[in-house]
Coordinates of N, CA, C and O in Angstrom, one line a residue:
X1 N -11.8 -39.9 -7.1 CA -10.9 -39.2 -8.0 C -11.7 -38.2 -8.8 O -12.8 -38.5 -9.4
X2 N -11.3 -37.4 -8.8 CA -11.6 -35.9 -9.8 C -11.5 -36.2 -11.4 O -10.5 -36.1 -12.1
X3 N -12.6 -36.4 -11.9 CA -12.7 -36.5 -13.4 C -13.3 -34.9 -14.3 O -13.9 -33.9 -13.9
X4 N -12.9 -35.0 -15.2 CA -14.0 -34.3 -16.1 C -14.6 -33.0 -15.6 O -13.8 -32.0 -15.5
X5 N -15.8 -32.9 -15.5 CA -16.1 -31.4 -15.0 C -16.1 -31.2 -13.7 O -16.0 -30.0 -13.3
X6 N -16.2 -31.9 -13.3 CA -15.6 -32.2 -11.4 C -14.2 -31.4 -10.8 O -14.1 -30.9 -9.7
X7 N -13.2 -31.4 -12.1 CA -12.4 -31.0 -12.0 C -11.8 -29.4 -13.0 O -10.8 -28.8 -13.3
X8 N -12.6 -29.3 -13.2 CA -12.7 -28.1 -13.9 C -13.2 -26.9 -13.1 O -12.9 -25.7 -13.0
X9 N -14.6 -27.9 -12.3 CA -14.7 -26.6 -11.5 C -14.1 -26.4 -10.3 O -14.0 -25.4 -9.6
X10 N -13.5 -27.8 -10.0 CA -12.6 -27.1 -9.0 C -11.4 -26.6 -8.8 O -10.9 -26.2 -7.8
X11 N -10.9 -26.5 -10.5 CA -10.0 -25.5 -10.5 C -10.3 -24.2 -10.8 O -9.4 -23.4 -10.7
X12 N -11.8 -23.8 -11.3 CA -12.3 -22.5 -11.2 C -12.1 -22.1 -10.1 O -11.2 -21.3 -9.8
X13 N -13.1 -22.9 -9.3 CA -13.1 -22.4 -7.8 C -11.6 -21.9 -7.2 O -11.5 -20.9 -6.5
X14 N -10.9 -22.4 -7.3 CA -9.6 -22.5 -6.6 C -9.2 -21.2 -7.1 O -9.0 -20.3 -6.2
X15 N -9.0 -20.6 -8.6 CA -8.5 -20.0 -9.0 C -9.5 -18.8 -8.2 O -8.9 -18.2 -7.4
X16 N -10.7 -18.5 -8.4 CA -11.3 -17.5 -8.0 C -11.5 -17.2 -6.1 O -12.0 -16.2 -5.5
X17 N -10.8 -18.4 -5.4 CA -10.5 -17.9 -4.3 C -9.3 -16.9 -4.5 O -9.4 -15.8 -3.9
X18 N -8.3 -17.1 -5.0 CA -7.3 -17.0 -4.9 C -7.4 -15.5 -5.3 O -7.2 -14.6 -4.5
X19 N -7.6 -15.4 -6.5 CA -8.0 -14.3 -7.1 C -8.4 -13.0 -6.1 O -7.8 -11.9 -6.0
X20 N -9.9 -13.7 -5.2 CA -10.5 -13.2 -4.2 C -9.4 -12.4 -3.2 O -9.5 -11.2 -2.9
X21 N -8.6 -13.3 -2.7 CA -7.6 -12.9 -1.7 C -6.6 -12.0 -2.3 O -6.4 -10.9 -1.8
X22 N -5.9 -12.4 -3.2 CA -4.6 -11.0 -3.9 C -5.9 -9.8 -4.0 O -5.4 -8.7 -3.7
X23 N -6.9 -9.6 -4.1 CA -7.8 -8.6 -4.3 C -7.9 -7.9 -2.8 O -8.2 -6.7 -2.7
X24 N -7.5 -8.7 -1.9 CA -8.4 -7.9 -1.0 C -6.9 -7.6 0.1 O -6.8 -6.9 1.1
X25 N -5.8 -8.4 -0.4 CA -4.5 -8.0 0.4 C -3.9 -6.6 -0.6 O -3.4 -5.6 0.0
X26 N -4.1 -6.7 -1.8 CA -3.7 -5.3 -2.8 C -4.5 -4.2 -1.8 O -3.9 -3.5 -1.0
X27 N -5.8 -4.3 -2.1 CA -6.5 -3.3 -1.2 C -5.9 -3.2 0.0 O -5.8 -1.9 0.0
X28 N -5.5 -3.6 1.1 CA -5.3 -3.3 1.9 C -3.9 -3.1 1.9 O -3.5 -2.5 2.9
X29 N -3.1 -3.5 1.1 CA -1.6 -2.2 0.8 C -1.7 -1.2 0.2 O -0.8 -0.3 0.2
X30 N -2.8 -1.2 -0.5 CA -3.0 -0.1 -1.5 C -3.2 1.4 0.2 O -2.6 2.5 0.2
X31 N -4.1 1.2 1.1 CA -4.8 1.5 1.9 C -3.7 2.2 2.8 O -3.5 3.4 3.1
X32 N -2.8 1.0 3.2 CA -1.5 1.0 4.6 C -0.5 2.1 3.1 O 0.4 2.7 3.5
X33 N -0.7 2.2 2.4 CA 0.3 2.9 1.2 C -0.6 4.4 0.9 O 0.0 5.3 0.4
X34 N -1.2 4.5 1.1 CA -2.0 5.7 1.3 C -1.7 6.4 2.3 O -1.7 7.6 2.3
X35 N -1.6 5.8 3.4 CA -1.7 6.0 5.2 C -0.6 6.7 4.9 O -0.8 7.9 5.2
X36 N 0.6 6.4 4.4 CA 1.9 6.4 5.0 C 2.3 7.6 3.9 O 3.2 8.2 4.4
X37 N 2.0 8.0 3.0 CA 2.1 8.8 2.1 C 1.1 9.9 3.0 O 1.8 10.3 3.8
X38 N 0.2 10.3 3.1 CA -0.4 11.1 3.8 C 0.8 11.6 5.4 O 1.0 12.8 5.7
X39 N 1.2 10.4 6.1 CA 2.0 10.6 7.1 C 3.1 11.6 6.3 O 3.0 12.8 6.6
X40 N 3.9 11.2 5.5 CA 5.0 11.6 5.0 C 4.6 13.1 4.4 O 5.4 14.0 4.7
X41 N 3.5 13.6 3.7 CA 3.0 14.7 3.2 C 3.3 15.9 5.0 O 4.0 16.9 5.3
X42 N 2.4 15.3 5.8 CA 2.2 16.2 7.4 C 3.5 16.5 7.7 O 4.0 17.6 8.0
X43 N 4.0 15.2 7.7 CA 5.5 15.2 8.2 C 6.5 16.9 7.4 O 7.2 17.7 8.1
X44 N 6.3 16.9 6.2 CA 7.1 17.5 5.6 C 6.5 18.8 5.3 O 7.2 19.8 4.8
X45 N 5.1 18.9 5.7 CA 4.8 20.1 5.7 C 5.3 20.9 6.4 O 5.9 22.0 6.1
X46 N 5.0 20.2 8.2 CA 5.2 20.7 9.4 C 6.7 21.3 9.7 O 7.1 22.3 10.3
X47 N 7.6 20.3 9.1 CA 9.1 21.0 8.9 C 9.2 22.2 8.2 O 9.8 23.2 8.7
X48 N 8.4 22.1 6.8 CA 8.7 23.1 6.5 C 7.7 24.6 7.2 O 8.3 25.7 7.0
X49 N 7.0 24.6 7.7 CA 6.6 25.6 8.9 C 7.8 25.8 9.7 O 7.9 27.0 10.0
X50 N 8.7 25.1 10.2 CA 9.8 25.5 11.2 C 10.9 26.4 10.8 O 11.8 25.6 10.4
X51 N 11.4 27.6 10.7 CA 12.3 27.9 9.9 C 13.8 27.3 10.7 O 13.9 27.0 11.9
X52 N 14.7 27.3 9.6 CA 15.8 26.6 9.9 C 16.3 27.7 10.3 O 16.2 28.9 9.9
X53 N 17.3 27.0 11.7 CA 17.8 27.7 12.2 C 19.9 27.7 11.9 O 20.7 28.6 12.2
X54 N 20.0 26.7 11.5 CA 21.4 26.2 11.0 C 21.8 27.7 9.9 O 22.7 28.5 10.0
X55 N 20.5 27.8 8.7 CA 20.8 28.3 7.5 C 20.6 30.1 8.2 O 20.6 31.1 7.5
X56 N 20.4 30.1 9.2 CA 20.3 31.9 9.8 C 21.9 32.1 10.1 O 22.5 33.0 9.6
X57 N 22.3 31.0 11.1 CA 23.3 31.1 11.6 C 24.8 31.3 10.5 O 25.9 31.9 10.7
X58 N 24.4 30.6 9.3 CA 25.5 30.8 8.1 C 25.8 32.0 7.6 O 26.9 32.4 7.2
X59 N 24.5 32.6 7.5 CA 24.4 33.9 6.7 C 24.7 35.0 7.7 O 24.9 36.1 7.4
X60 N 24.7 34.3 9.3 CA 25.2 36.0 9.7 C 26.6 36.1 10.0 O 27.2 37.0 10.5
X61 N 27.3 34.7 9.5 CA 29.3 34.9 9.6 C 29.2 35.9 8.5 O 30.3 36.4 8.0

């Protein structure tokens, strides 16, 4: 049985795995959340390089 400081540190410990891990899953959405924000920037550049062809076709009725 877990007495006293036996159990103190193993609830340090526990706490500082834990800790360890939300640290290193944040990073790595932080990362996959970067990716996808970058995607979405190219994405919306490249459209806008394309001129619209809908908005030509309005203006010459």
């Amino acid at each position: 049985m877990i007495i006293g400081l036996e159990y103190v540190v193993a609830a340090y410990g526990i706490w500082v795995c834990t800790f360890i891990v939300y640290i290193l899953l944040t990073k790595r959405r932080m990362k996959i959340a970067g990716q996808t924000v970058e995607a979405l920037k190219q994405r919306v550049s490249d459209s806008a390089d394309i001129p619209e062809i809908t908005g030509d076709i309005e203006n010459q009725n």
